[in-house]
mmCIF file of C-alpha atoms and ligand atoms in Angstrom:
data_model
loop_
_atom_site.group_PDB
_atom_site.id
_atom_site.type_symbol
_atom_site.label_atom_id
_atom_site.label_comp_id
_atom_site.label_asym_id
_atom_site.label_seq_id
_atom_site.Cartn_x
_atom_site.Cartn_y
_atom_site.Cartn_z
ATOM 1 C CA UNK E 1 -6.657 30.399 10.139
ATOM 2 C CA UNK E 2 -6.257 29.901 6.362
ATOM 3 C CA UNK E 3 -5.807 26.200 5.604
ATOM 4 C CA UNK E 4 -4.661 24.099 2.701
ATOM 5 C CA UNK E 5 -5.465 20.448 2.058
ATOM 6 C CA UNK E 6 -3.397 17.991 -0.144
ATOM 7 C CA UNK E 7 -5.350 14.046 -0.136
ATOM 8 C CA UNK E 8 -3.756 11.405 -1.941
ATOM 9 C CA UNK E 9 -5.004 7.857 -1.873
ATOM 10 C CA UNK E 10 -8.187 6.133 -1.869
ATOM 11 C CA UNK E 11 -12.185 7.176 -1.180
ATOM 12 C CA UNK E 12 -11.464 6.481 2.915
ATOM 13 C CA UNK E 13 -8.776 9.000 2.581
ATOM 14 C CA UNK E 14 -10.950 11.270 0.495
ATOM 15 C CA UNK E 15 -14.324 11.000 3.039
ATOM 16 C CA UNK E 16 -11.591 12.003 6.052
ATOM 17 C CA UNK E 17 -10.227 14.496 4.975
ATOM 18 C CA UNK E 18 -13.589 16.070 3.478
ATOM 19 C CA UNK E 19 -15.247 15.761 7.634
ATOM 20 C CA UNK E 20 -12.278 17.777 8.640
ATOM 21 C CA UNK E 21 -11.978 20.533 6.242
ATOM 22 C CA UNK E 22 -15.409 21.170 6.712
ATOM 23 C CA UNK E 23 -14.903 20.875 10.498
ATOM 24 C CA UNK E 24 -12.328 23.194 10.325
ATOM 25 C CA UNK E 25 -14.108 25.852 8.247
ATOM 26 C CA UNK E 26 -17.223 25.499 11.097
ATOM 27 C CA UNK E 27 -14.328 26.622 13.052
ATOM 28 C CA UNK E 28 -13.815 29.826 11.458
ATOM 29 C CA UNK E 29 -10.771 28.922 9.399
ATOM 30 C CA UNK E 30 -10.819 29.729 5.570
ATOM 31 C CA UNK E 31 -9.534 26.975 3.444
ATOM 32 C CA UNK E 32 -8.060 27.843 0.843
ATOM 33 C CA UNK E 33 -4.444 27.241 -1.900
ATOM 34 C CA UNK E 34 -1.241 26.127 -0.692
ATOM 35 C CA UNK E 35 0.270 30.026 -1.603
ATOM 36 C CA UNK E 36 -1.839 31.914 0.612
ATOM 37 C CA UNK E 37 -2.251 29.486 3.463
ATOM 38 C CA UNK E 38 -0.485 29.086 7.207
ATOM 39 C CA UNK E 39 -1.475 25.875 7.912
ATOM 40 C CA UNK E 40 -0.734 23.204 5.093
ATOM 41 C CA UNK E 41 -2.018 19.487 5.764
ATOM 42 C CA UNK E 42 -0.654 16.755 3.858
ATOM 43 C CA UNK E 43 -3.238 13.440 4.074
ATOM 44 C CA UNK E 44 -0.518 10.916 2.814
ATOM 45 C CA UNK E 45 -1.128 7.609 0.880
ATOM 46 C CA UNK E 46 1.624 5.076 1.663
ATOM 47 C CA UNK E 47 -0.477 1.874 -0.910
ATOM 48 C CA UNK E 48 2.518 2.262 -3.217
ATOM 49 C CA UNK E 49 6.069 3.278 -3.979
ATOM 50 C CA UNK E 50 4.728 5.953 -6.282
ATOM 51 C CA UNK E 51 2.007 7.056 -3.697
ATOM 52 C CA UNK E 52 4.469 7.515 -1.392
ATOM 53 C CA UNK E 53 7.003 9.447 -3.384
ATOM 54 C CA UNK E 54 3.951 11.696 -4.040
ATOM 55 C CA UNK E 55 3.342 12.233 -0.715
ATOM 56 C CA UNK E 56 7.128 13.077 0.214
ATOM 57 C CA UNK E 57 6.939 15.811 -2.946
ATOM 58 C CA UNK E 58 3.957 17.606 -1.586
ATOM 59 C CA UNK E 59 6.331 17.421 1.981
ATOM 60 C CA UNK E 60 9.603 19.034 0.365
ATOM 61 C CA UNK E 61 7.286 21.612 -1.586
ATOM 62 C CA UNK E 62 5.370 22.480 1.692
ATOM 63 C CA UNK E 63 8.833 22.936 3.602
ATOM 64 C CA UNK E 64 10.137 24.800 0.546
ATOM 65 C CA UNK E 65 7.369 27.185 0.467
ATOM 66 C CA UNK E 66 9.411 28.029 4.392
ATOM 67 C CA UNK E 67 7.018 31.380 5.090
ATOM 68 C CA UNK E 68 7.487 32.416 8.978
ATOM 69 C CA UNK E 69 4.750 31.384 11.412
ATOM 70 C CA UNK E 70 3.761 28.038 8.747
ATOM 71 C CA UNK E 71 2.551 24.856 10.320
ATOM 72 C CA UNK E 72 2.555 21.261 8.635
ATOM 73 C CA UNK E 73 0.349 18.965 9.762
ATOM 74 C CA UNK E 74 1.356 15.412 7.398
ATOM 75 C CA UNK E 75 -1.740 12.821 8.593
ATOM 76 C CA UNK E 76 -3.080 9.549 6.935
ATOM 77 C CA UNK E 77 -1.106 6.163 5.554
ATOM 78 C CA UNK E 78 2.415 7.887 5.953
ATOM 79 C CA UNK E 79 1.969 8.897 9.735
ATOM 80 C CA UNK E 80 2.653 5.943 11.985
ATOM 81 C CA UNK E 81 3.357 8.051 15.231
ATOM 82 C CA UNK E 82 2.014 11.189 16.614
ATOM 83 C CA UNK E 83 5.734 13.562 16.774
ATOM 84 C CA UNK E 84 6.894 16.169 15.687
ATOM 85 C CA UNK E 85 9.718 17.877 13.815
ATOM 86 C CA UNK E 86 9.978 21.796 14.050
ATOM 87 C CA UNK E 87 6.781 23.168 12.313
ATOM 88 C CA UNK E 88 6.067 19.465 10.861
ATOM 89 C CA UNK E 89 3.547 17.664 13.098
ATOM 90 C CA UNK E 90 2.544 13.926 12.570
ATOM 91 C CA UNK E 91 -0.769 12.486 13.490
ATOM 92 C CA UNK E 92 -1.760 9.211 12.692
ATOM 93 C CA UNK E 93 -4.989 7.704 11.452
ATOM 94 C CA UNK E 94 -6.015 7.428 14.803
ATOM 95 C CA UNK E 95 -5.875 10.878 16.250
ATOM 96 C CA UNK E 96 -6.520 12.462 13.118
ATOM 97 C CA UNK E 97 -10.493 13.495 13.747
ATOM 98 C CA UNK E 98 -8.485 15.298 16.407
ATOM 99 C CA UNK E 99 -6.721 17.812 14.012
ATOM 100 C CA UNK E 100 -9.342 20.442 13.884
ATOM 101 C CA UNK E 101 -9.134 21.037 18.154
ATOM 102 C CA UNK E 102 -5.214 21.025 17.413
ATOM 103 C CA UNK E 103 -5.790 23.740 14.762
ATOM 104 C CA UNK E 104 -7.832 25.635 17.440
ATOM 105 C CA UNK E 105 -5.798 24.735 20.180
ATOM 106 C CA UNK E 106 -1.888 23.392 19.254
ATOM 107 C CA UNK E 107 -1.161 22.613 22.990
ATOM 108 C CA UNK E 108 -3.350 19.568 22.713
ATOM 109 C CA UNK E 109 -0.932 18.062 21.064
ATOM 110 C CA UNK E 110 1.993 17.364 23.233
ATOM 111 C CA UNK E 111 -1.001 14.949 25.143
ATOM 112 C CA UNK E 112 -3.200 14.047 22.183
ATOM 113 C CA UNK E 113 -3.094 10.237 22.793
ATOM 114 C CA UNK E 114 -4.655 11.552 26.340
ATOM 115 C CA UNK E 115 -7.837 11.728 24.488
ATOM 116 C CA UNK E 116 -8.273 8.403 22.926
ATOM 117 C CA UNK E 117 -7.890 6.824 19.447
ATOM 118 C CA UNK E 118 -10.901 6.466 17.219
ATOM 119 C CA UNK E 119 -11.821 5.828 13.818
ATOM 120 C CA UNK E 120 -15.300 7.229 12.994
ATOM 121 C CA UNK E 121 -15.732 10.479 15.486
ATOM 122 C CA UNK E 122 -15.558 12.556 12.102
ATOM 123 C CA UNK E 123 -18.367 15.260 11.532
ATOM 124 C CA UNK E 124 -20.772 14.377 8.079
ATOM 125 C CA UNK E 125 -18.716 16.378 5.612
ATOM 126 C CA UNK E 126 -20.646 19.368 3.539
ATOM 127 C CA UNK E 127 -19.948 19.786 -0.035
ATOM 128 C CA UNK E 128 -20.672 22.709 -2.524
ATOM 129 C CA UNK E 129 -22.405 19.775 -4.889
ATOM 130 C CA UNK E 130 -25.066 17.681 -3.434
ATOM 131 C CA UNK E 131 -25.218 15.003 -5.570
ATOM 132 C CA UNK E 132 -22.874 12.083 -4.147
ATOM 133 C CA UNK E 133 -21.107 12.220 -0.835
ATOM 134 C CA UNK E 134 -18.833 9.563 1.294
ATOM 135 C CA UNK E 135 -20.389 7.745 4.545
ATOM 136 C CA UNK E 136 -17.891 5.938 6.256
ATOM 137 C CA UNK E 137 -18.897 2.324 7.593
ATOM 138 C CA UNK E 138 -15.819 0.515 8.086
ATOM 139 C CA UNK E 139 -11.904 1.148 8.746
ATOM 140 C CA UNK E 140 -8.825 -1.482 8.948
ATOM 141 C CA UNK E 141 -7.896 -4.800 7.457
ATOM 142 C CA UNK E 142 -6.707 -8.370 8.833
ATOM 143 C CA UNK E 143 -6.645 -10.054 5.259
ATOM 144 C CA UNK E 144 -3.154 -9.646 4.688
ATOM 145 C CA UNK E 145 -2.739 -10.030 1.353
ATOM 146 C CA UNK E 146 1.040 -10.483 0.935
ATOM 147 C CA UNK E 147 1.713 -6.801 -1.263
ATOM 148 C CA UNK E 148 -0.293 -4.809 0.604
ATOM 149 C CA UNK E 149 0.420 -2.897 3.628
ATOM 150 C CA UNK E 150 -2.689 -1.513 4.512
ATOM 151 C CA UNK E 151 -3.577 -3.876 7.616
ATOM 152 C CA UNK E 152 0.177 -2.427 9.081
ATOM 153 C CA UNK E 153 -1.169 1.278 8.655
ATOM 154 C CA UNK E 154 -4.034 1.137 9.264
ATOM 155 C CA UNK E 155 -4.803 -1.883 11.231
ATOM 156 C CA UNK E 156 -7.436 -4.643 11.665
ATOM 157 C CA UNK E 157 -10.799 -4.456 10.841
ATOM 158 C CA UNK E 158 -13.214 -2.082 12.459
ATOM 159 C CA UNK E 159 -16.653 -1.385 11.844
ATOM 160 C CA UNK E 160 -18.829 1.756 12.544
ATOM 161 C CA UNK E 161 -22.395 1.486 14.918
ATOM 162 C CA UNK E 162 -25.151 0.777 12.525
ATOM 163 C CA UNK E 163 -27.542 3.517 14.159
ATOM 164 C CA UNK E 164 -23.918 6.475 13.618
ATOM 165 C CA UNK E 165 -23.899 5.351 9.611
ATOM 166 C CA UNK E 166 -28.389 5.371 9.773
ATOM 167 C CA UNK E 167 -28.431 8.493 10.997
ATOM 168 C CA UNK E 168 -25.651 10.062 9.334
ATOM 169 C CA UNK E 169 -27.624 9.040 6.300
ATOM 170 C CA UNK E 170 -30.480 10.452 7.771
ATOM 171 C CA UNK E 171 -29.267 13.757 7.786
ATOM 172 C CA UNK E 172 -26.924 13.860 4.213
ATOM 173 C CA UNK E 173 -30.656 12.932 2.925
ATOM 174 C CA UNK E 174 -32.808 15.173 5.006
ATOM 175 C CA UNK E 175 -29.714 17.821 4.112
ATOM 176 C CA UNK E 176 -30.616 17.212 -0.285
ATOM 177 C CA UNK E 177 -27.967 14.923 -1.377
ATOM 178 C CA UNK E 178 -28.673 12.187 -3.533
ATOM 179 C CA UNK E 179 -26.202 9.237 -3.649
ATOM 180 C CA UNK E 180 -24.419 8.164 -0.778
ATOM 181 C CA UNK E 181 -20.983 6.513 -1.695
ATOM 182 C CA UNK E 182 -20.562 3.867 1.217
ATOM 183 C CA UNK E 183 -16.514 3.699 2.377
ATOM 184 C CA UNK E 184 -14.018 1.747 4.581
ATOM 185 C CA UNK E 185 -10.964 -0.108 3.824
ATOM 186 C CA UNK E 186 -12.356 -3.821 3.736
ATOM 187 C CA UNK E 187 -16.575 -2.556 3.577
ATOM 188 C CA UNK E 188 -17.451 -6.703 2.857
ATOM 189 C CA UNK E 189 -15.858 -7.820 6.782
ATOM 190 C CA UNK E 190 -18.537 -5.177 8.207
ATOM 191 C CA UNK E 191 -19.962 -5.942 11.017
ATOM 192 C CA UNK E 192 -21.263 -4.857 13.884
ATOM 193 C CA UNK E 193 -23.155 -6.619 17.063
ATOM 194 C CA UNK E 194 -23.551 -9.365 14.883
ATOM 195 C CA UNK E 195 -24.460 -8.228 11.722
ATOM 196 C CA UNK E 196 -22.886 -7.656 8.619
ATOM 197 C CA UNK E 197 -23.252 -5.869 5.397
ATOM 198 C CA UNK E 198 -26.417 -7.077 3.889
ATOM 199 C CA UNK E 199 -28.367 -6.154 7.218
ATOM 200 C CA UNK E 200 -26.702 -2.178 7.279
ATOM 201 C CA UNK E 201 -27.723 -2.380 3.371
ATOM 202 C CA UNK E 202 -31.528 -3.421 3.888
ATOM 203 C CA UNK E 203 -31.511 -0.792 7.296
ATOM 204 C CA UNK E 204 -29.756 2.339 4.666
ATOM 205 C CA UNK E 205 -32.449 1.043 1.789
ATOM 206 C CA UNK E 206 -35.245 1.434 4.117
ATOM 207 C CA UNK E 207 -34.642 5.314 4.796
ATOM 208 C CA UNK E 208 -37.545 7.288 3.013
ATOM 209 C CA UNK E 209 -36.385 9.519 0.420
ATOM 210 C CA UNK E 210 -35.038 9.639 -3.357
ATOM 211 C CA UNK E 211 -31.390 9.150 -3.501
ATOM 212 C CA UNK E 212 -29.297 5.844 -4.013
ATOM 213 C CA UNK E 213 -26.887 4.004 -1.686
ATOM 214 C CA UNK E 214 -23.698 3.086 -3.571
ATOM 215 C CA UNK E 215 -20.484 0.496 -2.731
ATOM 216 C CA UNK E 216 -17.674 1.483 -3.573
ATOM 217 C CA UNK E 217 -14.660 -1.381 -3.663
ATOM 218 C CA UNK E 218 -15.370 -4.945 -2.162
ATOM 219 C CA UNK E 219 -13.603 -7.911 -1.609
ATOM 220 C CA UNK E 220 -15.279 -10.613 -4.087
ATOM 221 C CA UNK E 221 -15.240 -12.634 -0.777
ATOM 222 C CA UNK E 222 -18.311 -10.457 0.579
ATOM 223 C CA UNK E 223 -20.708 -11.313 -2.464
ATOM 224 C CA UNK E 224 -23.051 -14.002 -1.650
ATOM 225 C CA UNK E 225 -26.589 -14.579 -3.256
ATOM 226 C CA UNK E 226 -28.047 -12.059 -0.620
ATOM 227 C CA UNK E 227 -25.642 -8.915 -1.681
ATOM 228 C CA UNK E 228 -26.202 -10.092 -5.225
ATOM 229 C CA UNK E 229 -29.720 -9.785 -4.320
ATOM 230 C CA UNK E 230 -29.797 -6.253 -2.596
ATOM 231 C CA UNK E 231 -27.891 -5.502 -5.240
ATOM 232 C CA UNK E 232 -30.680 -5.222 -7.856
ATOM 233 C CA UNK E 233 -33.038 -3.219 -5.550
ATOM 234 C CA UNK E 234 -33.968 0.118 -7.525
ATOM 235 C CA UNK E 235 -31.956 2.528 -4.753
ATOM 236 C CA UNK E 236 -29.024 0.566 -5.162
ATOM 237 C CA UNK E 237 -26.284 1.697 -7.910
ATOM 238 C CA UNK E 238 -25.787 -0.938 -10.352
ATOM 239 C CA UNK E 239 -22.040 -0.834 -10.360
ATOM 240 C CA UNK E 240 -18.927 -3.171 -7.701
ATOM 241 C CA UNK E 241 -15.519 -2.354 -8.034
ATOM 242 C CA UNK E 242 -14.878 -6.638 -7.654
ATOM 243 C CA UNK E 243 -11.124 -6.357 -6.877
ATOM 244 C CA UNK E 244 -9.499 -8.936 -9.049
ATOM 245 C CA UNK E 245 -5.760 -8.341 -8.738
ATOM 246 C CA UNK E 246 -5.042 -11.303 -11.104
ATOM 247 C CA UNK E 247 -6.497 -13.920 -13.287
ATOM 248 C CA UNK E 248 -3.582 -16.461 -12.736
ATOM 249 C CA UNK E 249 -4.409 -19.005 -9.601
ATOM 250 C CA UNK E 250 -0.843 -19.193 -9.072
ATOM 251 C CA UNK E 251 -0.759 -15.342 -8.394
ATOM 252 C CA UNK E 252 -3.447 -14.752 -6.593
ATOM 253 C CA UNK E 253 -2.098 -17.980 -3.925
ATOM 254 C CA UNK E 254 0.860 -15.856 -4.093
ATOM 255 C CA UNK E 255 -0.825 -12.778 -3.298
ATOM 256 C CA UNK E 256 -3.076 -14.510 -0.511
ATOM 257 C CA UNK E 257 -6.303 -13.044 -1.785
ATOM 258 C CA UNK E 258 -7.753 -16.571 -0.599
ATOM 259 C CA UNK E 259 -9.743 -17.091 -3.627
ATOM 260 C CA UNK E 260 -9.175 -18.785 -7.868
ATOM 261 C CA UNK E 261 -10.561 -17.217 -10.818
ATOM 262 C CA UNK E 262 -12.905 -19.626 -11.047
ATOM 263 C CA UNK E 263 -14.298 -18.930 -7.623
ATOM 264 C CA UNK E 264 -14.254 -15.044 -9.043
ATOM 265 C CA UNK E 265 -16.238 -15.835 -12.042
ATOM 266 C CA UNK E 266 -18.997 -17.372 -10.113
ATOM 267 C CA UNK E 267 -19.177 -14.411 -7.413
ATOM 268 C CA UNK E 268 -19.746 -12.254 -9.869
ATOM 269 C CA UNK E 269 -21.869 -14.228 -12.190
ATOM 270 C CA UNK E 270 -24.348 -14.521 -9.222
ATOM 271 C CA UNK E 271 -24.689 -10.542 -9.839
ATOM 272 C CA UNK E 272 -24.509 -10.615 -13.229
ATOM 273 C CA UNK E 273 -27.705 -13.252 -14.088
ATOM 274 C CA UNK E 274 -29.888 -11.033 -12.466
ATOM 275 C CA UNK E 275 -28.999 -8.168 -14.281
ATOM 276 C CA UNK E 276 -26.594 -8.853 -17.732
ATOM 277 C CA UNK E 277 -25.720 -5.064 -17.808
ATOM 278 C CA UNK E 278 -24.643 -4.698 -14.021
ATOM 279 C CA UNK E 279 -21.295 -2.802 -14.302
ATOM 280 C CA UNK E 280 -17.884 -4.323 -13.081
ATOM 281 C CA UNK E 281 -14.898 -2.499 -12.527
ATOM 282 C CA UNK E 282 -11.567 -3.695 -10.812
ATOM 283 C CA UNK E 283 -8.380 -3.550 -10.241
ATOM 284 C CA UNK E 284 -5.353 -5.368 -11.035
ATOM 285 C CA UNK E 285 -1.253 -5.777 -9.991
ATOM 286 C CA UNK E 286 0.703 -6.530 -12.915
ATOM 287 C CA UNK E 287 4.360 -7.900 -13.085
ATOM 288 C CA UNK E 288 3.557 -8.991 -9.178
ATOM 289 C CA UNK E 289 6.858 -11.367 -8.274
ATOM 290 C CA UNK E 290 7.048 -14.917 -10.580
ATOM 291 C CA UNK E 291 4.818 -13.638 -12.797
ATOM 292 C CA UNK E 292 4.908 -15.144 -16.067
ATOM 293 C CA UNK E 293 3.395 -14.425 -19.476
ATOM 294 C CA UNK E 294 1.446 -17.264 -18.850
ATOM 295 C CA UNK E 295 -0.246 -15.528 -15.820
ATOM 296 C CA UNK E 296 -0.391 -12.621 -17.407
ATOM 297 C CA UNK E 297 -2.440 -14.092 -20.752
ATOM 298 C CA UNK E 298 -4.316 -15.396 -17.937
ATOM 299 C CA UNK E 299 -5.073 -11.873 -16.244
ATOM 300 C CA UNK E 300 -5.726 -10.562 -19.880
ATOM 301 C CA UNK E 301 -8.482 -13.785 -20.363
ATOM 302 C CA UNK E 302 -10.007 -13.277 -17.326
ATOM 303 C CA UNK E 303 -11.001 -9.772 -17.586
ATOM 304 C CA UNK E 304 -11.974 -10.319 -20.795
ATOM 305 C CA UNK E 305 -14.508 -12.731 -19.922
ATOM 306 C CA UNK E 306 -15.362 -11.054 -16.671
ATOM 307 C CA UNK E 307 -15.854 -7.608 -19.199
ATOM 308 C CA UNK E 308 -15.051 -4.904 -17.047
ATOM 309 C CA UNK E 309 -15.976 -1.459 -18.077
ATOM 310 C CA UNK E 310 -12.642 -0.565 -16.632
ATOM 311 C CA UNK E 311 -9.778 -1.468 -14.516
ATOM 312 C CA UNK E 312 -7.267 0.545 -12.032
ATOM 313 C CA UNK E 313 -4.134 -0.802 -13.237
ATOM 314 C CA UNK E 314 -1.412 -0.796 -10.582
ATOM 315 C CA UNK E 315 2.650 -1.536 -11.594
ATOM 316 C CA UNK E 316 3.649 -3.980 -8.735
ATOM 317 C CA UNK E 317 5.815 -2.192 -6.133
ATOM 318 C CA UNK E 318 7.394 -3.694 -2.881
ATOM 319 C CA UNK E 319 5.767 -2.728 -0.087
ATOM 320 C CA UNK E 320 8.355 -2.568 3.387
ATOM 321 C CA UNK E 321 7.312 -4.868 6.164
ATOM 322 C CA UNK E 322 5.104 -6.828 3.587
ATOM 323 C CA UNK E 323 5.433 -10.459 3.078
ATOM 324 C CA UNK E 324 5.871 -9.673 -1.075
ATOM 325 C CA UNK E 325 8.646 -7.695 -0.130
ATOM 326 C CA UNK E 326 10.754 -10.311 0.673
ATOM 327 C CA UNK E 327 9.806 -12.395 -3.010
ATOM 328 C CA UNK E 328 13.308 -12.520 -5.149
ATOM 329 C CA UNK E 329 11.932 -13.317 -8.663
ATOM 330 C CA UNK E 330 10.934 -10.385 -9.725
ATOM 331 C CA UNK E 331 9.656 -8.712 -12.641
ATOM 332 C CA UNK E 332 11.845 -6.757 -14.463
ATOM 333 C CA UNK E 333 9.898 -2.300 -14.906
ATOM 334 C CA UNK E 334 10.180 -2.296 -18.288
ATOM 335 C CA UNK E 335 7.958 -6.301 -18.465
ATOM 336 C CA UNK E 336 5.696 -3.995 -16.499
ATOM 337 C CA UNK E 337 5.179 -1.824 -18.072
ATOM 338 C CA UNK E 338 4.810 -3.259 -21.281
ATOM 339 C CA UNK E 339 1.899 -5.674 -19.823
ATOM 340 C CA UNK E 340 0.150 -2.397 -18.307
ATOM 341 C CA UNK E 341 -0.090 -1.110 -22.084
ATOM 342 C CA UNK E 342 -1.150 -4.304 -23.243
ATOM 343 C CA UNK E 343 -4.177 -4.362 -20.046
ATOM 344 C CA UNK E 344 -4.762 -0.906 -20.749
ATOM 345 C CA UNK E 345 -5.585 -1.221 -24.599
ATOM 346 C CA UNK E 346 -7.481 -4.352 -24.472
ATOM 347 C CA UNK E 347 -9.578 -2.421 -20.760
ATOM 348 C CA UNK E 348 -10.314 0.491 -23.850
ATOM 349 C CA UNK E 349 -11.771 -1.752 -26.255
ATOM 350 C CA UNK E 350 -14.032 -2.994 -23.370
ATOM 351 C CA UNK E 351 -14.975 0.149 -21.497
ATOM 352 C CA UNK E 352 -16.519 0.912 -25.641
ATOM 353 C CA UNK E 353 -18.404 -2.249 -25.897
ATOM 354 C CA UNK E 354 -19.819 -1.453 -22.828
ATOM 355 C CA UNK E 355 -21.071 1.998 -22.870
ATOM 356 C CA UNK E 356 -22.415 0.881 -26.983
ATOM 357 C CA UNK E 357 -24.701 -1.183 -25.203
ATOM 358 C CA UNK E 358 -26.669 1.412 -24.036
ATOM 359 C CA UNK E 359 -27.419 2.579 -27.556
ATOM 360 C CA UNK E 360 -30.977 3.212 -27.769
ATOM 361 C CA UNK E 361 -31.537 2.245 -23.993
ATOM 362 C CA UNK E 362 -33.727 4.340 -20.887
ATOM 363 C CA UNK E 363 -31.488 5.096 -17.557
ATOM 364 C CA UNK E 364 -32.103 6.969 -14.869
ATOM 365 C CA UNK E 365 -29.448 10.094 -14.963
ATOM 366 C CA UNK E 366 -28.674 12.035 -11.631
ATOM 367 C CA UNK E 367 -27.395 15.229 -13.002
ATOM 368 C CA UNK E 368 -24.443 16.922 -11.249
ATOM 369 C CA UNK E 369 -24.278 20.398 -12.812
ATOM 370 C CA UNK E 370 -24.279 22.025 -16.000
ATOM 371 C CA UNK E 371 -21.950 23.655 -18.271
ATOM 372 C CA UNK E 372 -21.996 24.516 -21.673
ATOM 373 C CA UNK E 373 -25.096 24.319 -22.630
ATOM 374 C CA UNK E 374 -25.397 20.867 -21.272
ATOM 375 C CA UNK E 375 -26.044 18.534 -17.741
ATOM 376 C CA UNK E 376 -23.691 15.839 -16.566
ATOM 377 C CA UNK E 377 -24.298 13.482 -14.419
ATOM 378 C CA UNK E 378 -24.280 9.321 -13.859
ATOM 379 C CA UNK E 379 -26.898 6.894 -14.787
ATOM 380 C CA UNK E 380 -27.792 4.132 -12.288
ATOM 381 C CA UNK E 381 -25.044 2.057 -13.794
ATOM 382 C CA UNK E 382 -22.058 4.534 -12.884
ATOM 383 C CA UNK E 383 -21.272 5.328 -16.350
ATOM 384 C CA UNK E 384 -21.150 8.885 -17.275
ATOM 385 C CA UNK E 385 -23.869 10.986 -19.298
ATOM 386 C CA UNK E 386 -23.930 14.378 -20.959
ATOM 387 C CA UNK E 387 -27.959 15.021 -21.347
ATOM 388 C CA UNK E 388 -28.306 16.901 -24.402
ATOM 389 C CA UNK E 389 -30.295 19.691 -22.757
ATOM 390 C CA UNK E 390 -29.621 21.835 -19.106
ATOM 391 C CA UNK E 391 -31.578 20.536 -16.242
ATOM 392 C CA UNK E 392 -31.326 21.633 -12.474
ATOM 393 C CA UNK E 393 -28.908 19.661 -10.808
ATOM 394 C CA UNK E 394 -28.882 16.851 -7.883
ATOM 395 C CA UNK E 395 -32.686 15.231 -9.632
ATOM 396 C CA UNK E 396 -33.057 12.216 -11.417
ATOM 397 C CA UNK E 397 -34.226 11.747 -15.094
ATOM 398 C CA UNK E 398 -35.250 9.259 -17.029
ATOM 399 C CA UNK E 399 -33.463 9.725 -19.722
ATOM 400 C CA UNK E 400 -32.835 7.579 -23.534
ATOM 401 C CA UNK E 401 -29.382 7.497 -23.809
ATOM 402 C CA UNK E 402 -26.958 6.643 -27.324
ATOM 403 C CA UNK E 403 -23.241 6.492 -26.820
ATOM 404 C CA UNK E 404 -21.312 9.194 -28.871
ATOM 405 C CA UNK E 405 -17.507 7.317 -30.433
ATOM 406 C CA UNK E 406 -16.117 10.382 -31.356
ATOM 407 C CA UNK E 407 -16.354 11.717 -27.517
ATOM 408 C CA UNK E 408 -16.486 8.244 -25.590
ATOM 409 C CA UNK E 409 -19.663 8.770 -23.434
ATOM 410 C CA UNK E 410 -22.783 8.021 -23.381
ATOM 411 C CA UNK E 411 -25.926 11.312 -24.253
ATOM 412 C CA UNK E 412 -29.364 11.299 -23.329
ATOM 413 C CA UNK E 413 -32.683 13.037 -23.497
ATOM 414 C CA UNK E 414 -35.230 13.449 -21.570
ATOM 415 C CA UNK E 415 -37.622 11.456 -21.509
HETATM 416 S S1 SF4 A 501 -7.936 -7.099 1.010
HETATM 417 FE FE1 SF4 A 501 -6.325 -7.481 0.818
HETATM 418 S S2 SF4 A 501 -5.455 -5.544 -0.546
HETATM 419 FE FE2 SF4 A 501 -7.525 -5.272 0.817
HETATM 420 S S3 SF4 A 501 -6.629 -4.027 2.191
HETATM 421 FE FE3 SF4 A 501 -6.944 -5.820 2.997
HETATM 422 S S4 SF4 A 501 -5.269 -6.821 2.495
HETATM 423 FE FE4 SF4 A 501 -4.971 -5.109 1.250
#
């Protein structure tokens, strides 16, 4: 069967759809584009109003295709139950792993729940580029930040057996992959057989091979001296997306984030005091209910003192079923938009300052592929670099970097 995938949202959704796509192709199905496919798989996201609107648009476009015999599977966080509406099959995250089996035998859909829910029964994905690949280690969350639907749509936290994660990393390392991005909803809360994320990381770093491990997004609550030490390991990518959301103590409390601005900075400094160049990025919500100019000023100040190289900026949107959706002191859309622009300008200047700090410095570059006479990739600080010569893909090189103001990237010469 010819199938097309449209995926929205987080790295976890991406990791899952990459695995499903691999399994379908290994079962003999052909991956193609929407116009040539007779099966559309929409991997939805409902974390913001905007992502939910995108999901609906994708669904309508597939419905409009209306070719005879076309089937549509909507899965991901907007599919909370198993149901069928004509040619549209809704499959929740718990049963997403069964999609390859259902595509090979559609009658299985009628008894899908007899096969049991699983969050980890995904096969390792295969990718054309053997540079970076996601490894899912955890799912779900019970922190209940007041703006977030994820605990509702992805359920309670669950961690993958350590041995399964180790086996997958070994298999992928043997297959030649060079960077493993550990993904989940709240990977800081990883816990299996009483062992947490530090233990898992130490085990992964003991696996022989020339590769690096990259932690994706993590809550500051999970950062301690032990994690800060592990992040200095030569095989660890020196980058962390340390989710902040706001720089105002009052707003963080309303969000139920569980830390204060000063506690956040203490966690960041735990890592930075061991490596002054460590690369931090973050997520910020602007326009959370009740956010005043002073709250926003506190956010700008904390973002400046943290020295983030990049900030994902989200304009607050009320999500059905969340506590924040009941909050009445809404911030007008034009104020949210203005604050987003101010923060974005500040972040552009911070990114430039951070990239400039690599002027005439040595770092380790992982080449991903060449185009127009140069090779592109990232250094160990997860900063994009363009080498001034064509290099074999998927190999590590020691380089000396310079900051290209014109192009706002780093360029590098192999040493
Ligand atoms: S930690 Fe908060 S923001 Fe993150 S998934 Fe859990 S509830 Fe959502």
